[in-house]
GROMACS .gro file of C-alpha atoms in nm:
model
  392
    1UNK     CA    1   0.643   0.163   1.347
    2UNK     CA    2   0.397  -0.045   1.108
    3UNK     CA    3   0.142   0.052   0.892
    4UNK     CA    4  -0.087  -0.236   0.828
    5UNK     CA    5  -0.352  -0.149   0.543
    6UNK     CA    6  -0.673  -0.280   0.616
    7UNK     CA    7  -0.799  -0.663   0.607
    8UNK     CA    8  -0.680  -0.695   0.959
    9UNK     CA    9  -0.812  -1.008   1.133
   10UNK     CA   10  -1.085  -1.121   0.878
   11UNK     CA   11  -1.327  -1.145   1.207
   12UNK     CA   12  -1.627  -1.106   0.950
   13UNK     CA   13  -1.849  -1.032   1.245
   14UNK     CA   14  -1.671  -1.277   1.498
   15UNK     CA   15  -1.550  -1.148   1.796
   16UNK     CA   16  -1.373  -1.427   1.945
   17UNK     CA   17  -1.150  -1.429   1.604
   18UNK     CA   18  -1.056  -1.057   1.688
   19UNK     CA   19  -0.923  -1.162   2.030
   20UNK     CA   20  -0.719  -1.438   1.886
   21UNK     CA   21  -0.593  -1.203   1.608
   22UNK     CA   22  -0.492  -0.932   1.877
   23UNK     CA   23  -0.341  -1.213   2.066
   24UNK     CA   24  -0.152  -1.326   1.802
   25UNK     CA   25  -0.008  -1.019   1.676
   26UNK     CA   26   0.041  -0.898   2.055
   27UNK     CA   27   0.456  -0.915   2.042
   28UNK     CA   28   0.517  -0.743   1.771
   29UNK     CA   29   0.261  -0.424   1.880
   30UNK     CA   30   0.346  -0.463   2.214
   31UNK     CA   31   0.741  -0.329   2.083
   32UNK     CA   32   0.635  -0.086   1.772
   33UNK     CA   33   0.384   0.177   1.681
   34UNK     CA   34   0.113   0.016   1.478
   35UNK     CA   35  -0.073   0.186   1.267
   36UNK     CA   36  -0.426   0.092   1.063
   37UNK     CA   37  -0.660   0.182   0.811
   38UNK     CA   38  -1.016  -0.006   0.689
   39UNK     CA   39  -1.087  -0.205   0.401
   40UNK     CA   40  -1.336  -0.393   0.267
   41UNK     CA   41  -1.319  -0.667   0.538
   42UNK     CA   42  -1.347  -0.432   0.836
   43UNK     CA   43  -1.625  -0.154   0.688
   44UNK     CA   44  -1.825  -0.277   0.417
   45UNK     CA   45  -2.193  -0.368   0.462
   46UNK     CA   46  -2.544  -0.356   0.268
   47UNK     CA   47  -2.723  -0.182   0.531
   48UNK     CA   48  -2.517   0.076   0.821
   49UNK     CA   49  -2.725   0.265   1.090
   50UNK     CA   50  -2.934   0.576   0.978
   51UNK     CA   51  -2.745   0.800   1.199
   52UNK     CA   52  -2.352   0.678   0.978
   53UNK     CA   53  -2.311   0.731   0.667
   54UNK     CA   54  -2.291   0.402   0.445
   55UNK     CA   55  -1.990   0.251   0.285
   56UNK     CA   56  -1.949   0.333  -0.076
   57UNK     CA   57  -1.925  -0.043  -0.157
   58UNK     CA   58  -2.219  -0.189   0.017
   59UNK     CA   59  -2.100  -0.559  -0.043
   60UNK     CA   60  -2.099  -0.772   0.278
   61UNK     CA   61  -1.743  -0.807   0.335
   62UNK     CA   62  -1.729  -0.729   0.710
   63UNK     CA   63  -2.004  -0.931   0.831
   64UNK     CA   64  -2.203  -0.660   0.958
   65UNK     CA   65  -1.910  -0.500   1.140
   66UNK     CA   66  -1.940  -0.185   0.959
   67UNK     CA   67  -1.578  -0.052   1.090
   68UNK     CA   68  -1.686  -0.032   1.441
   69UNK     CA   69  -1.418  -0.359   1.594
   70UNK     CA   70  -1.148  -0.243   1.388
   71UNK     CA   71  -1.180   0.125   1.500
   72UNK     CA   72  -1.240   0.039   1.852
   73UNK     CA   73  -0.963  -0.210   1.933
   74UNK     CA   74  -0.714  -0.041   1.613
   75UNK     CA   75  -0.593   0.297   1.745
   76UNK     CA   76  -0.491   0.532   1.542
   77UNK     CA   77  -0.488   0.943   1.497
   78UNK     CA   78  -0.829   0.904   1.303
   79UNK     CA   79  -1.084   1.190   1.404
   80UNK     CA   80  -1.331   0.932   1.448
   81UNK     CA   81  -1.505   0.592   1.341
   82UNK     CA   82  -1.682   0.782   1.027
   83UNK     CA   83  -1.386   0.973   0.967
   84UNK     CA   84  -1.067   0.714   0.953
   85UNK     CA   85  -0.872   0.881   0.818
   86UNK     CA   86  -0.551   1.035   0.903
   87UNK     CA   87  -0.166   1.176   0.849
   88UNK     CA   88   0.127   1.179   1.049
   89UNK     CA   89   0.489   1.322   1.032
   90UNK     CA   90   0.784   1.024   1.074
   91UNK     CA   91   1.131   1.171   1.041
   92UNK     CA   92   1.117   1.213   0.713
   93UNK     CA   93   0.797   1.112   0.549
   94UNK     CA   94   0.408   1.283   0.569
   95UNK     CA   95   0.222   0.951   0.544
   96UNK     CA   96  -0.102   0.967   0.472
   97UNK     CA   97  -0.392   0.755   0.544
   98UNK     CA   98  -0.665   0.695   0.345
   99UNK     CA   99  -1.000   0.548   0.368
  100UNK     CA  100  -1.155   0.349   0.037
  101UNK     CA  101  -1.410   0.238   0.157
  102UNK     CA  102  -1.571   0.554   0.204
  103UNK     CA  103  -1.704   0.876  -0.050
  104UNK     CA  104  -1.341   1.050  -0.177
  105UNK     CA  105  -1.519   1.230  -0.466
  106UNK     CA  106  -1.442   1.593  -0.496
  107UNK     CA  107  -1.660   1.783  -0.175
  108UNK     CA  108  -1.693   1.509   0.053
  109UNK     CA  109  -1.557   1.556   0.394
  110UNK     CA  110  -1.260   1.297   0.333
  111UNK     CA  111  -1.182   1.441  -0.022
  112UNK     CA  112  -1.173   1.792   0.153
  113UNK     CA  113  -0.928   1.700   0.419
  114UNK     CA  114  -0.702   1.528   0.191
  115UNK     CA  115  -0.686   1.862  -0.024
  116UNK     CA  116  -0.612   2.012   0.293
  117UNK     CA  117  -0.397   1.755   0.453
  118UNK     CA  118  -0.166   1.760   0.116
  119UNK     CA  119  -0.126   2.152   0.111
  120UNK     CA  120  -0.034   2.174   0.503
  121UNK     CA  121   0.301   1.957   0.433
  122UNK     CA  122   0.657   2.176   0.486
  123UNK     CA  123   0.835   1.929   0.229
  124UNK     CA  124   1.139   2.146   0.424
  125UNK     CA  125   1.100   1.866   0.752
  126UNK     CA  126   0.910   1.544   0.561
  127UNK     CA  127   1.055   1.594   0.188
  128UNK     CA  128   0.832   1.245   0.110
  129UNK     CA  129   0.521   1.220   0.103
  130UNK     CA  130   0.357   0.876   0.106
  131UNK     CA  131  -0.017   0.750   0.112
  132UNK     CA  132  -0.171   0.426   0.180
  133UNK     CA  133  -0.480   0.295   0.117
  134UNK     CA  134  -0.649  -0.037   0.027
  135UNK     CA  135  -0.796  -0.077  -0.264
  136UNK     CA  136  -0.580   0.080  -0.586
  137UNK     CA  137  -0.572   0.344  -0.773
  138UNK     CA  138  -0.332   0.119  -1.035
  139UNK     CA  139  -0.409  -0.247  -1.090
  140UNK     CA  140  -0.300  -0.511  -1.341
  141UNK     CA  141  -0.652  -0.693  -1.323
  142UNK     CA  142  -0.850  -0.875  -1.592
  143UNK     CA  143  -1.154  -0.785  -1.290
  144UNK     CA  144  -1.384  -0.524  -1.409
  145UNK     CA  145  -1.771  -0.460  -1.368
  146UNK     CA  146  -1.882  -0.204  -1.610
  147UNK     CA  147  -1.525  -0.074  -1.682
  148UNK     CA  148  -1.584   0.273  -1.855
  149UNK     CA  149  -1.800   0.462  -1.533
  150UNK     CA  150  -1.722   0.357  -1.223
  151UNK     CA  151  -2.065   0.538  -1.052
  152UNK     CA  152  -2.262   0.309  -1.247
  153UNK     CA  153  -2.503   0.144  -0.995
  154UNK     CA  154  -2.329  -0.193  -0.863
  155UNK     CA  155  -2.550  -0.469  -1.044
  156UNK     CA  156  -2.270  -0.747  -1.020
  157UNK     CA  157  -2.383  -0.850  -0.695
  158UNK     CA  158  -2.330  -0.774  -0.306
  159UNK     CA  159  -2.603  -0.570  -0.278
  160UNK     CA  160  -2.383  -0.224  -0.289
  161UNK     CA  161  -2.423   0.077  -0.438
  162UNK     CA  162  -2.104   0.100  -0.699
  163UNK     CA  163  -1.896  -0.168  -0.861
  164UNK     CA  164  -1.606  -0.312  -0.632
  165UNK     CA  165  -1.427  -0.424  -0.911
  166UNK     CA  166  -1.056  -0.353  -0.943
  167UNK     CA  167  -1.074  -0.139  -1.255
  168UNK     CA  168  -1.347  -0.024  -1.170
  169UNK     CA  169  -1.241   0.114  -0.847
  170UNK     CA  170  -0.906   0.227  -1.043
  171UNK     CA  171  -1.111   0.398  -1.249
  172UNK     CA  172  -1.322   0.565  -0.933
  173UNK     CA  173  -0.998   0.665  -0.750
  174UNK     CA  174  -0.815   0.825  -1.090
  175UNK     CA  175  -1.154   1.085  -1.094
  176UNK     CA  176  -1.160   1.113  -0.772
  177UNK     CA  177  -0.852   1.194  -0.621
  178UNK     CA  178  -0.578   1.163  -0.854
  179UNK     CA  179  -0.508   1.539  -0.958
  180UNK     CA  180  -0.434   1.590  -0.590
  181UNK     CA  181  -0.136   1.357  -0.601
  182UNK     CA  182  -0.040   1.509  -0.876
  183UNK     CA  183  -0.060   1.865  -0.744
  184UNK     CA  184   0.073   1.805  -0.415
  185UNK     CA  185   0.372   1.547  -0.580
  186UNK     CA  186   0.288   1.268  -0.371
  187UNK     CA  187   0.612   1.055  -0.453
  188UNK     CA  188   0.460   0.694  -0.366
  189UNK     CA  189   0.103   0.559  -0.316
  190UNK     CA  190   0.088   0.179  -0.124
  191UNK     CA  191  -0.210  -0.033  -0.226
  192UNK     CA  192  -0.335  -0.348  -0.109
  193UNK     CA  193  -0.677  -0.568  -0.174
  194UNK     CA  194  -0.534  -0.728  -0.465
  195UNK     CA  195  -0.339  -1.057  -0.383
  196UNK     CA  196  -0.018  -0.961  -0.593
  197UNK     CA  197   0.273  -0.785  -0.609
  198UNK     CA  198   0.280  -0.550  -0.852
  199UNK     CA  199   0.537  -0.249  -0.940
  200UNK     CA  200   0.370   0.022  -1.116
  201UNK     CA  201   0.586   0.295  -1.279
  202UNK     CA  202   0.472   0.660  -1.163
  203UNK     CA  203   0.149   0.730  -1.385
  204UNK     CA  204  -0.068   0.976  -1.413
  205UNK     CA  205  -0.435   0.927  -1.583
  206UNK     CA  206  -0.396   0.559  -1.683
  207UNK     CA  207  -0.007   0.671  -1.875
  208UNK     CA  208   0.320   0.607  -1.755
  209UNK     CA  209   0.498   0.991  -1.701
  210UNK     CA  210   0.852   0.799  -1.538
  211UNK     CA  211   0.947   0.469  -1.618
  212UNK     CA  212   1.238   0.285  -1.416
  213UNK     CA  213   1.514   0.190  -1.575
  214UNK     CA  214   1.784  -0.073  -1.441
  215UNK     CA  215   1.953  -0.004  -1.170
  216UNK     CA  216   2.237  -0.235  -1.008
  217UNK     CA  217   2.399  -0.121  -0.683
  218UNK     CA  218   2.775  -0.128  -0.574
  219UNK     CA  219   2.908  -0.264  -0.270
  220UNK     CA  220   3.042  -0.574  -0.084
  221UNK     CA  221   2.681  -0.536   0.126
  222UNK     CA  222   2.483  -0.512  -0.149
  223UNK     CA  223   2.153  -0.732  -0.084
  224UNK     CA  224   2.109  -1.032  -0.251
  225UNK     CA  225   1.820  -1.018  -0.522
  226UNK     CA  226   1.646  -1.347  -0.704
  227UNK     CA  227   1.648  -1.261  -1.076
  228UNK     CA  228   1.317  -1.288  -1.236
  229UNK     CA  229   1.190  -1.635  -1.279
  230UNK     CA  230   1.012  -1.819  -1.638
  231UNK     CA  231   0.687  -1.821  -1.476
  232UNK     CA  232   0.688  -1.479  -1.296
  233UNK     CA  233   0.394  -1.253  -1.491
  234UNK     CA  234   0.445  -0.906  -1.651
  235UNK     CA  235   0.722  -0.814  -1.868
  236UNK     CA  236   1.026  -1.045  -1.890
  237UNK     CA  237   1.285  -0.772  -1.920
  238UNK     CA  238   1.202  -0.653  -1.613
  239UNK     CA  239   1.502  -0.623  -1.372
  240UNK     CA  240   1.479  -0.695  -0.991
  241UNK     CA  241   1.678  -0.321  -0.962
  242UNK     CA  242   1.563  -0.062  -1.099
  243UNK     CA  243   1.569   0.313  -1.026
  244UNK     CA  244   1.360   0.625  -1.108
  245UNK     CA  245   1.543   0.960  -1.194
  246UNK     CA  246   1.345   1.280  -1.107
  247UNK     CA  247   0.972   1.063  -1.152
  248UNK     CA  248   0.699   1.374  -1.241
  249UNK     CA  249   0.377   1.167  -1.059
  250UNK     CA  250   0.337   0.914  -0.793
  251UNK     CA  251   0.529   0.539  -0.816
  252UNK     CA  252   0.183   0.308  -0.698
  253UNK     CA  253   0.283  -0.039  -0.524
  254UNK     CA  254   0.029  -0.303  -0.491
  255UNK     CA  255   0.109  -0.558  -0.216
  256UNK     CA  256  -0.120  -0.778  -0.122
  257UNK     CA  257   0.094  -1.083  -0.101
  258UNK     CA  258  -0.078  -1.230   0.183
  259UNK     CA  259  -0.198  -1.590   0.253
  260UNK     CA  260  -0.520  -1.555   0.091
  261UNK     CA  261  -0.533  -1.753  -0.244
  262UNK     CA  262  -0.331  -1.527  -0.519
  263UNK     CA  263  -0.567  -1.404  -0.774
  264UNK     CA  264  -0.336  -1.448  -1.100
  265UNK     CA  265  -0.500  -1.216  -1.312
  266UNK     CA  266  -0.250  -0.972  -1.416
  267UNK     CA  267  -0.287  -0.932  -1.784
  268UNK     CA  268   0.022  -0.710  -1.875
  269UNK     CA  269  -0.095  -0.363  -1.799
  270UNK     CA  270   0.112  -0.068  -1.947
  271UNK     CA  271   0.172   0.067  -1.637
  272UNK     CA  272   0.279  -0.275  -1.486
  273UNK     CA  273   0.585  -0.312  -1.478
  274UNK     CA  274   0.650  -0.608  -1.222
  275UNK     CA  275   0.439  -0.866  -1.105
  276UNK     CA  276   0.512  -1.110  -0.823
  277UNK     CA  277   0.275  -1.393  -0.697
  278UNK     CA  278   0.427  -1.451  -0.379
  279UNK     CA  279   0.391  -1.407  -0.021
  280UNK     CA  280   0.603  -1.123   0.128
  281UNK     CA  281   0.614  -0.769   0.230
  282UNK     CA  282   0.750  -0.437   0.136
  283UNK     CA  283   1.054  -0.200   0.340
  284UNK     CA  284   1.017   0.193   0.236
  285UNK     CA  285   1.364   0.380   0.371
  286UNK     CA  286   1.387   0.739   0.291
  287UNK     CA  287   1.756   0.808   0.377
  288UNK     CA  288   1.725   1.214   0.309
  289UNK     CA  289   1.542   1.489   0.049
  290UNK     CA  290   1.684   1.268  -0.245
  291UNK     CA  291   1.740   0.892  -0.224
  292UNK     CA  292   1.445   0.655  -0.120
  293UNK     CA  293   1.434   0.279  -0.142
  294UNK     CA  294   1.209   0.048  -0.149
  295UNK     CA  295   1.243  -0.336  -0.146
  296UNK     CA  296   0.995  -0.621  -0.161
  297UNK     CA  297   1.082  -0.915   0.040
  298UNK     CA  298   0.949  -1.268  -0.071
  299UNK     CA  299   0.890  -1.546   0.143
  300UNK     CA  300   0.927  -1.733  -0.167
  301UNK     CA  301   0.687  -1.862  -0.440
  302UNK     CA  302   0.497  -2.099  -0.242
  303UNK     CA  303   0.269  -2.388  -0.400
  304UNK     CA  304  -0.087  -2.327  -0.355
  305UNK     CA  305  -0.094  -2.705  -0.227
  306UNK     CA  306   0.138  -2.628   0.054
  307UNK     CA  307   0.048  -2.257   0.128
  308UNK     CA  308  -0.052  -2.302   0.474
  309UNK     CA  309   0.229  -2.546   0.601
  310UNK     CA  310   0.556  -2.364   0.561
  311UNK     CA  311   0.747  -2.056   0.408
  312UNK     CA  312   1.100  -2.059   0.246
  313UNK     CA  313   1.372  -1.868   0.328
  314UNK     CA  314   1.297  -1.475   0.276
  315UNK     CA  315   1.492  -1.299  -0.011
  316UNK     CA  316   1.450  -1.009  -0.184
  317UNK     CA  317   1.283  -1.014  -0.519
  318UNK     CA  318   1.257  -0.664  -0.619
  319UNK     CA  319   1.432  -0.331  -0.543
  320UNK     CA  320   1.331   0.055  -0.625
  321UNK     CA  321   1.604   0.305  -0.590
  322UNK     CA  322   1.430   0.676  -0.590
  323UNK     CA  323   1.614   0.983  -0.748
  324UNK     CA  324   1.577   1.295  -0.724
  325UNK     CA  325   1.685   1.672  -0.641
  326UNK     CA  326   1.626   1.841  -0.335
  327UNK     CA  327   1.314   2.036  -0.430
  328UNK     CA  328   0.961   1.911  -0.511
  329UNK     CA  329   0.962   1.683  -0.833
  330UNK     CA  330   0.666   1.914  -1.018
  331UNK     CA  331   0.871   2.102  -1.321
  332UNK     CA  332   0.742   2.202  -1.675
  333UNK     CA  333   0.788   1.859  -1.758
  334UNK     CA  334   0.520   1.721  -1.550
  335UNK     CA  335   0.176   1.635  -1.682
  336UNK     CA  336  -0.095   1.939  -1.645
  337UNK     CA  337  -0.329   1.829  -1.311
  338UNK     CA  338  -0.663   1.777  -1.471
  339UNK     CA  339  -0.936   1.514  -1.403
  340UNK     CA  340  -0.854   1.201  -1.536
  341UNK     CA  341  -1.022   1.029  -1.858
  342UNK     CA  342   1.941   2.092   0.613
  343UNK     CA  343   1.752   1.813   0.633
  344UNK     CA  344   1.814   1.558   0.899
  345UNK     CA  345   1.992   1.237   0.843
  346UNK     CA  346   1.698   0.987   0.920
  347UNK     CA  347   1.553   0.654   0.743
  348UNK     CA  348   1.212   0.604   0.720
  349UNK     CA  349   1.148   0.213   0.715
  350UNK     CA  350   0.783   0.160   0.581
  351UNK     CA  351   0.690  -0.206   0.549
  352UNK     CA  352   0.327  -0.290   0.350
  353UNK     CA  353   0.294  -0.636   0.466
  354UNK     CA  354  -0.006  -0.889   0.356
  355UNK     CA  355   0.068  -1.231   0.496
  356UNK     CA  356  -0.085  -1.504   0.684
  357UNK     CA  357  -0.065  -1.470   1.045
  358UNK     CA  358   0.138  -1.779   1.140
  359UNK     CA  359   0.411  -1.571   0.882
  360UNK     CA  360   0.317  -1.276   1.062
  361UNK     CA  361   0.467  -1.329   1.372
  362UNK     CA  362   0.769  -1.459   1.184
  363UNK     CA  363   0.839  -1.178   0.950
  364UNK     CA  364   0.725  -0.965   1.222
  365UNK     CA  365   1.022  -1.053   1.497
  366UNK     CA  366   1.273  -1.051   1.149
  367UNK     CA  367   1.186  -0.698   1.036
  368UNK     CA  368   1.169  -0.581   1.394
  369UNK     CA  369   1.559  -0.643   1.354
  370UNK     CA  370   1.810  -0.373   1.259
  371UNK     CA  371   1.969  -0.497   0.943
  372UNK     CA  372   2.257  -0.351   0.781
  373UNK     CA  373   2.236  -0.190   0.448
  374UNK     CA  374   2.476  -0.022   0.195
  375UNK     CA  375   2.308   0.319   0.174
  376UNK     CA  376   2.266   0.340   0.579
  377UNK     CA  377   2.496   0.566   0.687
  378UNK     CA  378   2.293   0.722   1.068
  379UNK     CA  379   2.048   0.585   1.312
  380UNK     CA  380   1.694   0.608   1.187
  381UNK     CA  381   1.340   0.619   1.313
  382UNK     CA  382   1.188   0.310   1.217
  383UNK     CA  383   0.812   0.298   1.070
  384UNK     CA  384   0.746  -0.069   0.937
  385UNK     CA  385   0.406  -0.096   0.760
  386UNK     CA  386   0.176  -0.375   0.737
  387UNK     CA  387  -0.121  -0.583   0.603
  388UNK     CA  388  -0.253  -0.911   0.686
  389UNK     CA  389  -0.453  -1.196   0.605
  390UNK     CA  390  -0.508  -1.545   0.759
  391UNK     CA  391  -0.358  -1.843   0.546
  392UNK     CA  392  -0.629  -1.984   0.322
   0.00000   0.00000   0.00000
């Protein structure tokens, strides 16, 4: 299946661009499950009908769409256009669905059914939990409003309510909802929004609580992995494998690697711990209640100058094995949850993809493929998440 998070056909109030979008994408949906959430490009809007409640960011991103296109043509298990959000149980993994673009403080209805949601999983049948959303909780990103309160009124521009920017956002999301994922152990949270690749370790209130260390795999199968390049940003002594033993919070993943224009703001967060401009996606496998894997697959490190005209051969640039015992990862090692200042034999394939279109349908057919892998040892249910963007 895919889960593609939010910025789906960049319609901005088009229609006709929504039909060519569907068209477009129509192959690949048309052989897996294909599942959505909204972002800024589908919900956001100054001004939404008196009978909805507004978007928390009240920019002007969708053109006026106000979630309405996305939810009608996008199916998905959400209760409803003002309520998209939404879990679901794949083999091994709860994966959770998130809306950003709407209130998650602590008593609305969304923050309520994620406390809910989170407490309902038997980590007996999904052992992983794993929630998506669009804009991050953890950003490398020199982009910040008024930084140090992130319900300050939004007076950067856009007409909304609160600052959109990344840290603040980050900032929003840490108060918000982060003691959750911390006291339900969500293992991994996906992110998109920001054009990057970034690796955070698993954090908790701003502070690292695991860090990876290097990991190299053994095995005549083993996948071939580009070694960090001179220009690539964040810390140098990064390895493209790496592994983290028993993490005590959640492992956040930005990947917004699509064909929109890379920001290249990354700064060197602590947190950060690899940072990738390049187009590509992401494959999650959970092969049982201890080993997961992640990998990020790079269409290569395009030039700007040539973005829209071709993409080189896909490799993969960056690798995440998961450790772990059996039972839940919380143990008197873990940080205290305050607000912030026989299992079956099954992989879980989760792909967070943001990429232009044309690459779309490329990638697409390439991950729709089986391919073989040295920890696959059974036949798996396949969930293959993504996020898009047109080519800029």
């Amino acid at each position: 299946a895919v889960f593609h998070s939010a910025d789906l056909s960049y319609a901005i109030g088009f229609a006709a661009v929504w039909d060519w979008w569907l068209w477009t994408i129509e192959e690949l949906t048309s052989k897996i499950v294909y599942f959505t959430n909204p972002g800024n490009h589908e919900f956001d809007a100054p001004k939404f009908p008196a009978d909805r409640p507004a978007s928390w960011f009240r920019g002007t991103d969708s053109g006026g769409e106000c979630g309405v296109p996305a939810a009608k043509l996008m199916p998905s298990p959400r209760a409803g256009i003002d309520r998209d959000w939404w879990s679901v149980d794949i083999g091994l993994v709860h994966m959770v669905s998130i809306n950003t673009e709407a209130d998650i403080t602590p008593g609305s209805p969304q923050h309520e059914w994620l406390a809910r949601d989170l407490a309902s999983v038997n980590r007996s049948v999904t052992p992983w939990i794993v929630l998506g959303g669009h804009r991050p909780m953890y950003i490398d990103s020199t982009y910040v409003c008024n930084g140090t309160d992130p319900f300050h009124p939004n007076h950067s521009g856009g007409g909304g309510d609160h600052e959109p920017c990344d840290i603040d956002v980050a900032h929003y999301l840490k108060m918000s909802m982060e003691p959750l994922l911390l006291k339900h152990e969500v293992d991994l949270a996906f992110w998109g929004h920001s054009h990057v690749m970034q690796r955070h370790c698993a954090a908790y209130n701003g502070t690292c609580v695991t860090k990876s260390v290097p990991w190299l795999p053994l095995g005549a199968n083993t996948p071939t992995v580009a070694p960090a390049r001179p220009g690539d940003p964040g810390p140098s002594d990064t390895p493209p494998y790496v592994r983290f033993v028993e993490p005590k919070a959640t492992i956040h993943l930005v990947v917004g690697t699509a064909g929109a224009k890379h920001y290249k703001n990354a700064f060197g967060d602590a947190t950060d711990e690899r940072c990738l401009y390049e187009y590509g996606h992401v494959r999650f496998y959970a092969f049982n209640a201890t080993h997961a894997l992640w990998e990020f697959v790079s269409l290569g490190p395009i030039p700007e100058a040539s973005e829209s005209k071709a993409f080189n051969a896909a490799h993969i640039r960056d690798t995440i094995l998961i450790e772990r015992a059996a039972s839940p990862w919380k143990s008197a090692s873990s940080p205290t949850a305050s607000s912030p200042t026989a299992v079956p034999s099954a992989v879980i394939v989760f792909i967070v993809v943001m990429i232009g279109v044309g690459a779309a349908i490329w990638a697409g057919m390439k991950l729709y493929r089986r391919r073989q892998h040295p920890l696959r040892h059974d036949p798996f249910t396949r969930l293959e998440v993504v996020e898009m963007e047109p080519i800029r």
